[in-house]
mmCIF file of C-alpha atoms and ligand atoms in Angstrom:
data_model
loop_
_atom_site.group_PDB
_atom_site.id
_atom_site.type_symbol
_atom_site.label_atom_id
_atom_site.label_comp_id
_atom_site.label_asym_id
_atom_site.label_seq_id
_atom_site.Cartn_x
_atom_site.Cartn_y
_atom_site.Cartn_z
ATOM 1 C CA UNK A 1 27.554 41.213 -13.541
ATOM 2 C CA UNK A 2 26.135 38.947 -16.357
ATOM 3 C CA UNK A 3 27.016 35.148 -16.197
ATOM 4 C CA UNK A 4 27.679 33.308 -19.270
ATOM 5 C CA UNK A 5 25.276 30.696 -20.185
ATOM 6 C CA UNK A 6 27.156 27.821 -18.827
ATOM 7 C CA UNK A 7 27.433 29.500 -15.491
ATOM 8 C CA UNK A 8 23.920 30.839 -15.401
ATOM 9 C CA UNK A 9 22.725 26.859 -16.129
ATOM 10 C CA UNK A 10 24.436 26.090 -12.755
ATOM 11 C CA UNK A 11 23.116 29.221 -10.992
ATOM 12 C CA UNK A 12 19.699 28.343 -11.980
ATOM 13 C CA UNK A 13 19.881 25.164 -9.818
ATOM 14 C CA UNK A 14 21.121 26.743 -6.648
ATOM 15 C CA UNK A 15 17.983 26.733 -4.381
ATOM 16 C CA UNK A 16 16.959 30.077 -2.611
ATOM 17 C CA UNK A 17 19.147 30.552 0.515
ATOM 18 C CA UNK A 18 21.372 27.476 0.077
ATOM 19 C CA UNK A 19 24.698 27.514 1.681
ATOM 20 C CA UNK A 20 27.149 26.946 -1.463
ATOM 21 C CA UNK A 21 30.551 25.760 -1.880
ATOM 22 C CA UNK A 22 32.091 26.274 -5.215
ATOM 23 C CA UNK A 23 35.052 24.024 -5.808
ATOM 24 C CA UNK A 24 37.604 25.375 -8.467
ATOM 25 C CA UNK A 25 36.018 28.659 -8.117
ATOM 26 C CA UNK A 26 38.672 30.413 -10.120
ATOM 27 C CA UNK A 27 37.196 34.071 -10.691
ATOM 28 C CA UNK A 28 34.078 33.157 -8.378
ATOM 29 C CA UNK A 29 31.761 34.415 -11.053
ATOM 30 C CA UNK A 30 29.009 31.925 -9.957
ATOM 31 C CA UNK A 31 29.167 32.656 -6.094
ATOM 32 C CA UNK A 32 29.477 36.478 -6.404
ATOM 33 C CA UNK A 33 26.779 36.563 -8.948
ATOM 34 C CA UNK A 34 24.344 34.399 -6.538
ATOM 35 C CA UNK A 35 25.233 36.846 -3.615
ATOM 36 C CA UNK A 36 24.302 40.119 -5.631
ATOM 37 C CA UNK A 37 21.207 38.279 -6.854
ATOM 38 C CA UNK A 38 20.086 37.586 -3.276
ATOM 39 C CA UNK A 39 19.720 33.985 -3.839
ATOM 40 C CA UNK A 40 22.136 33.138 -1.308
ATOM 41 C CA UNK A 41 23.778 35.191 1.782
ATOM 42 C CA UNK A 42 27.249 33.544 2.051
ATOM 43 C CA UNK A 43 29.441 31.333 -0.052
ATOM 44 C CA UNK A 44 32.668 29.144 0.144
ATOM 45 C CA UNK A 45 35.063 29.862 -2.725
ATOM 46 C CA UNK A 46 37.754 26.896 -2.970
ATOM 47 C CA UNK A 47 40.699 26.588 -5.402
ATOM 48 C CA UNK A 48 43.528 24.558 -5.359
ATOM 49 C CA UNK A 49 45.727 27.357 -6.499
ATOM 50 C CA UNK A 50 46.614 30.599 -4.969
ATOM 51 C CA UNK A 51 46.278 32.820 -8.560
ATOM 52 C CA UNK A 52 42.747 31.457 -9.248
ATOM 53 C CA UNK A 53 41.949 32.190 -5.445
ATOM 54 C CA UNK A 54 43.462 35.822 -5.853
ATOM 55 C CA UNK A 55 41.039 36.305 -8.875
ATOM 56 C CA UNK A 56 38.137 35.197 -6.691
ATOM 57 C CA UNK A 57 39.079 37.729 -3.871
ATOM 58 C CA UNK A 58 39.466 40.693 -6.725
ATOM 59 C CA UNK A 59 35.861 39.735 -8.023
ATOM 60 C CA UNK A 60 34.252 39.680 -4.648
ATOM 61 C CA UNK A 61 35.979 43.014 -3.670
ATOM 62 C CA UNK A 62 35.030 44.449 -7.023
ATOM 63 C CA UNK A 63 31.391 43.734 -6.282
ATOM 64 C CA UNK A 64 31.665 44.403 -2.703
ATOM 65 C CA UNK A 65 30.772 41.048 -1.354
ATOM 66 C CA UNK A 66 34.225 40.089 0.064
ATOM 67 C CA UNK A 67 32.690 39.771 3.662
ATOM 68 C CA UNK A 68 30.303 37.112 2.422
ATOM 69 C CA UNK A 69 32.820 35.074 0.865
ATOM 70 C CA UNK A 70 34.980 32.360 2.720
ATOM 71 C CA UNK A 71 38.142 31.813 0.513
ATOM 72 C CA UNK A 72 39.675 28.455 0.804
ATOM 73 C CA UNK A 73 43.090 27.302 -0.619
ATOM 74 C CA UNK A 74 42.586 23.749 -0.789
ATOM 75 C CA UNK A 75 42.496 20.435 -2.776
ATOM 76 C CA UNK A 76 38.571 19.846 -3.620
ATOM 77 C CA UNK A 77 36.641 19.957 -0.326
ATOM 78 C CA UNK A 78 39.634 19.147 1.989
ATOM 79 C CA UNK A 79 39.166 22.764 3.798
ATOM 80 C CA UNK A 80 35.325 22.472 3.799
ATOM 81 C CA UNK A 81 33.309 21.211 6.575
ATOM 82 C CA UNK A 82 30.106 19.141 5.936
ATOM 83 C CA UNK A 83 28.167 21.246 8.339
ATOM 84 C CA UNK A 84 28.957 24.540 6.525
ATOM 85 C CA UNK A 85 27.089 23.728 3.095
ATOM 86 C CA UNK A 86 23.892 22.246 1.434
ATOM 87 C CA UNK A 87 25.223 22.857 -2.210
ATOM 88 C CA UNK A 88 28.514 22.106 -3.853
ATOM 89 C CA UNK A 89 29.204 23.172 -7.230
ATOM 90 C CA UNK A 90 32.274 21.743 -9.267
ATOM 91 C CA UNK A 91 32.642 23.079 -12.841
ATOM 92 C CA UNK A 92 35.054 23.449 -15.503
ATOM 93 C CA UNK A 93 37.104 20.686 -14.679
ATOM 94 C CA UNK A 94 37.909 17.271 -16.167
ATOM 95 C CA UNK A 95 35.640 14.395 -15.056
ATOM 96 C CA UNK A 96 38.341 12.576 -13.281
ATOM 97 C CA UNK A 97 39.395 15.381 -11.088
ATOM 98 C CA UNK A 98 35.436 15.860 -9.843
ATOM 99 C CA UNK A 99 35.192 12.006 -9.257
ATOM 100 C CA UNK A 100 38.442 12.284 -7.325
ATOM 101 C CA UNK A 101 37.386 15.441 -5.380
ATOM 102 C CA UNK A 102 33.966 13.541 -4.548
ATOM 103 C CA UNK A 103 35.810 10.264 -3.740
ATOM 104 C CA UNK A 104 37.933 11.977 -0.984
ATOM 105 C CA UNK A 105 34.850 13.514 0.600
ATOM 106 C CA UNK A 106 32.282 10.920 1.166
ATOM 107 C CA UNK A 107 30.170 13.371 3.189
ATOM 108 C CA UNK A 108 29.481 15.193 -0.184
ATOM 109 C CA UNK A 109 26.463 12.379 -0.804
ATOM 110 C CA UNK A 110 24.391 14.469 1.786
ATOM 111 C CA UNK A 111 24.456 17.340 -0.573
ATOM 112 C CA UNK A 112 23.179 18.677 -3.756
ATOM 113 C CA UNK A 113 25.837 18.556 -6.181
ATOM 114 C CA UNK A 114 26.108 20.707 -9.193
ATOM 115 C CA UNK A 115 28.618 19.353 -11.903
ATOM 116 C CA UNK A 116 29.757 20.567 -15.034
ATOM 117 C CA UNK A 117 32.499 18.200 -16.419
ATOM 118 C CA UNK A 118 34.493 19.359 -19.312
ATOM 119 C CA UNK A 119 35.998 15.860 -20.199
ATOM 120 C CA UNK A 120 35.804 12.050 -19.488
ATOM 121 C CA UNK A 121 31.768 12.377 -19.450
ATOM 122 C CA UNK A 122 31.333 8.524 -19.561
ATOM 123 C CA UNK A 123 33.897 7.898 -16.698
ATOM 124 C CA UNK A 124 32.172 10.312 -14.502
ATOM 125 C CA UNK A 125 28.706 9.073 -15.023
ATOM 126 C CA UNK A 126 30.038 5.549 -14.447
ATOM 127 C CA UNK A 127 31.826 6.573 -11.331
ATOM 128 C CA UNK A 128 28.487 8.089 -10.107
ATOM 129 C CA UNK A 129 26.618 5.254 -10.863
ATOM 130 C CA UNK A 130 28.838 2.901 -9.024
ATOM 131 C CA UNK A 131 28.854 5.122 -6.050
ATOM 132 C CA UNK A 132 25.044 5.328 -5.506
ATOM 133 C CA UNK A 133 24.650 8.516 -6.801
ATOM 134 C CA UNK A 134 21.939 9.359 -8.994
ATOM 135 C CA UNK A 135 21.943 12.135 -11.958
ATOM 136 C CA UNK A 136 18.626 13.896 -11.197
ATOM 137 C CA UNK A 137 18.851 16.278 -14.287
ATOM 138 C CA UNK A 138 20.924 16.797 -17.027
ATOM 139 C CA UNK A 139 20.969 20.475 -19.122
ATOM 140 C CA UNK A 140 22.540 20.964 -22.172
ATOM 141 C CA UNK A 141 23.996 24.564 -22.769
ATOM 142 C CA UNK A 142 25.503 26.314 -25.955
ATOM 143 C CA UNK A 143 28.183 28.929 -25.289
ATOM 144 C CA UNK A 144 29.596 29.986 -28.358
ATOM 145 C CA UNK A 145 30.557 26.977 -30.591
ATOM 146 C CA UNK A 146 30.605 24.840 -27.592
ATOM 147 C CA UNK A 147 28.152 22.414 -25.872
ATOM 148 C CA UNK A 148 28.171 22.009 -22.238
ATOM 149 C CA UNK A 149 26.292 19.847 -19.905
ATOM 150 C CA UNK A 150 25.213 20.605 -16.613
ATOM 151 C CA UNK A 151 24.246 17.984 -13.929
ATOM 152 C CA UNK A 152 22.221 18.264 -10.600
ATOM 153 C CA UNK A 153 23.305 15.188 -8.593
ATOM 154 C CA UNK A 154 22.495 13.386 -5.341
ATOM 155 C CA UNK A 155 22.808 10.309 -3.705
ATOM 156 C CA UNK A 156 20.255 7.780 -4.515
ATOM 157 C CA UNK A 157 19.006 5.116 -6.804
ATOM 158 C CA UNK A 158 19.451 5.601 -10.682
ATOM 159 C CA UNK A 159 18.052 3.181 -13.620
ATOM 160 C CA UNK A 160 21.504 1.968 -14.740
ATOM 161 C CA UNK A 161 22.728 3.930 -17.816
ATOM 162 C CA UNK A 162 23.292 2.179 -21.075
ATOM 163 C CA UNK A 163 26.801 2.271 -22.680
ATOM 164 C CA UNK A 164 25.434 5.098 -24.738
ATOM 165 C CA UNK A 165 23.854 7.007 -21.946
ATOM 166 C CA UNK A 166 27.343 6.908 -20.025
ATOM 167 C CA UNK A 167 28.213 9.013 -22.869
ATOM 168 C CA UNK A 168 25.330 11.033 -23.897
ATOM 169 C CA UNK A 169 23.604 11.131 -20.378
ATOM 170 C CA UNK A 170 19.833 11.163 -20.064
ATOM 171 C CA UNK A 171 18.736 14.643 -20.822
ATOM 172 C CA UNK A 172 14.781 15.689 -21.327
ATOM 173 C CA UNK A 173 14.080 14.563 -24.705
ATOM 174 C CA UNK A 174 12.489 17.890 -25.354
ATOM 175 C CA UNK A 175 15.536 19.613 -24.926
ATOM 176 C CA UNK A 176 16.180 21.735 -28.077
ATOM 177 C CA UNK A 177 19.956 21.068 -28.201
ATOM 178 C CA UNK A 178 19.646 17.248 -27.542
ATOM 179 C CA UNK A 179 20.065 16.364 -31.146
ATOM 180 C CA UNK A 180 22.994 18.490 -31.426
ATOM 181 C CA UNK A 181 24.510 17.035 -28.125
ATOM 182 C CA UNK A 182 23.863 13.568 -29.492
ATOM 183 C CA UNK A 183 25.658 14.412 -32.801
ATOM 184 C CA UNK A 184 28.588 15.576 -30.922
ATOM 185 C CA UNK A 185 29.220 12.604 -28.771
ATOM 186 C CA UNK A 186 28.759 10.346 -32.040
ATOM 187 C CA UNK A 187 31.351 12.203 -33.546
ATOM 188 C CA UNK A 188 33.569 11.815 -30.382
ATOM 189 C CA UNK A 189 32.742 8.013 -29.979
ATOM 190 C CA UNK A 190 33.551 7.779 -33.780
ATOM 191 C CA UNK A 191 36.730 9.318 -33.589
ATOM 192 C CA UNK A 192 37.867 7.096 -30.432
ATOM 193 C CA UNK A 193 36.810 3.959 -32.467
ATOM 194 C CA UNK A 194 38.583 4.980 -35.538
ATOM 195 C CA UNK A 195 41.703 5.542 -33.420
ATOM 196 C CA UNK A 196 41.605 2.135 -31.935
ATOM 197 C CA UNK A 197 40.685 0.280 -35.224
ATOM 198 C CA UNK A 198 43.921 2.245 -36.855
ATOM 199 C CA UNK A 199 46.234 1.163 -33.634
ATOM 200 C CA UNK A 200 48.761 -1.571 -34.462
ATOM 201 C CA UNK A 201 47.785 -3.034 -30.951
ATOM 202 C CA UNK A 202 44.206 -3.327 -31.282
ATOM 203 C CA UNK A 203 42.140 -3.926 -28.407
ATOM 204 C CA UNK A 204 39.074 -5.997 -29.510
ATOM 205 C CA UNK A 205 37.247 -5.565 -26.193
ATOM 206 C CA UNK A 206 37.293 -1.773 -26.394
ATOM 207 C CA UNK A 207 36.628 -2.001 -30.130
ATOM 208 C CA UNK A 208 33.373 -3.954 -29.510
ATOM 209 C CA UNK A 209 32.273 -1.595 -26.688
ATOM 210 C CA UNK A 210 32.833 1.429 -28.670
ATOM 211 C CA UNK A 211 30.911 0.129 -31.665
ATOM 212 C CA UNK A 212 28.011 -0.619 -29.233
ATOM 213 C CA UNK A 213 28.303 2.951 -27.997
ATOM 214 C CA UNK A 214 27.983 4.275 -31.374
ATOM 215 C CA UNK A 215 25.189 2.313 -32.472
ATOM 216 C CA UNK A 216 23.282 3.204 -29.080
ATOM 217 C CA UNK A 217 23.882 6.874 -29.949
ATOM 218 C CA UNK A 218 22.713 6.517 -33.418
ATOM 219 C CA UNK A 219 19.512 4.865 -32.202
ATOM 220 C CA UNK A 220 18.971 7.567 -29.408
ATOM 221 C CA UNK A 221 19.201 10.193 -32.321
ATOM 222 C CA UNK A 222 16.746 8.137 -34.466
ATOM 223 C CA UNK A 223 14.248 7.928 -31.451
ATOM 224 C CA UNK A 224 14.036 12.007 -30.932
HETATM 225 C C1 SAM B 301 38.839 26.108 -15.884
HETATM 226 S S1 SAM B 301 38.572 26.705 -13.992
HETATM 227 C C2 SAM B 301 36.850 26.646 -13.898
HETATM 228 C C3 SAM B 301 36.398 27.945 -12.833
HETATM 229 C C4 SAM B 301 34.519 27.919 -12.665
HETATM 230 N N1 SAM B 301 34.557 26.913 -12.051
HETATM 231 C C5 SAM B 301 34.039 27.940 -14.070
HETATM 232 O O1 SAM B 301 33.638 26.938 -14.200
HETATM 233 O O2 SAM B 301 34.066 28.720 -14.853
HETATM 234 C C6 SAM B 301 39.129 25.328 -12.980
HETATM 235 C C7 SAM B 301 39.583 25.666 -11.583
HETATM 236 O O3 SAM B 301 39.644 24.633 -10.665
HETATM 237 C C8 SAM B 301 40.661 24.290 -9.996
HETATM 238 N N2 SAM B 301 41.077 23.112 -9.775
HETATM 239 C C9 SAM B 301 41.415 22.273 -10.428
HETATM 240 N N3 SAM B 301 41.809 21.141 -9.642
HETATM 241 C C10 SAM B 301 41.279 21.518 -8.439
HETATM 242 C C11 SAM B 301 41.164 20.491 -7.223
HETATM 243 N N4 SAM B 301 41.650 19.426 -7.030
HETATM 244 N N5 SAM B 301 40.601 21.436 -6.040
HETATM 245 C C12 SAM B 301 40.207 22.662 -6.174
HETATM 246 N N6 SAM B 301 40.262 23.342 -7.484
HETATM 247 C C13 SAM B 301 40.796 22.875 -8.502
HETATM 248 C C14 SAM B 301 41.953 25.288 -11.100
HETATM 249 O O4 SAM B 301 42.797 25.799 -10.130
HETATM 250 C C15 SAM B 301 40.873 26.389 -11.676
HETATM 251 O O5 SAM B 301 40.877 27.517 -10.967
#
């Protein structure tokens, strides 16, 4: 089994012998790959919907690790016990859903979180900051035409993120994809600003905020 670069970046952050819960597992490629590699010995694969969880069962059956995976049909971590896991991965979901899952399970603070949001990056970074989580590490991954970020998060203090960092994160400056990622965030912020400028009911506060985000992102790119 080959993982895509996005899932591989998540897998690389899972410590040896960790007890993993993969929330929103769908096909369960991540836990099954980790089991096949001998990186973990058991996993919880959780999903909100029956169809994806059946796909997870099918993958585990195909690779003969079904007995090492506990399947949970549930919203977020609602059927996962805090004593069962060390690491929680939540990937391929919107930032707001990820925040809601963490909000509903305050015990997740004791664990290593591996997050890979698809949308609402600024909202999720802000939520983490406001709830005393620290983003320890961000990696940028290219898969096909798309760029993704994978975050390792724990409870703890983090130097407050600037407005632009809420959008683009604080990855390693040496990351070869950093410039491309900043450019992508700049284009998203620019589109959002243009939308507000064209709106009949202009929200001047939001226009000022987005202008500062855009300036900050441009400065970050110049500093590379
Ligand atoms: C796009 S798939 C991502 C699959 C895999 N994690 C990955 O990154 O490749 C998103 C999955 O999250 C599940 N999901 C969405 N909201 C959820 C929630 N609140 N709790 C558990 N699973 C959820 C969906 O049913 C779907 O299977």
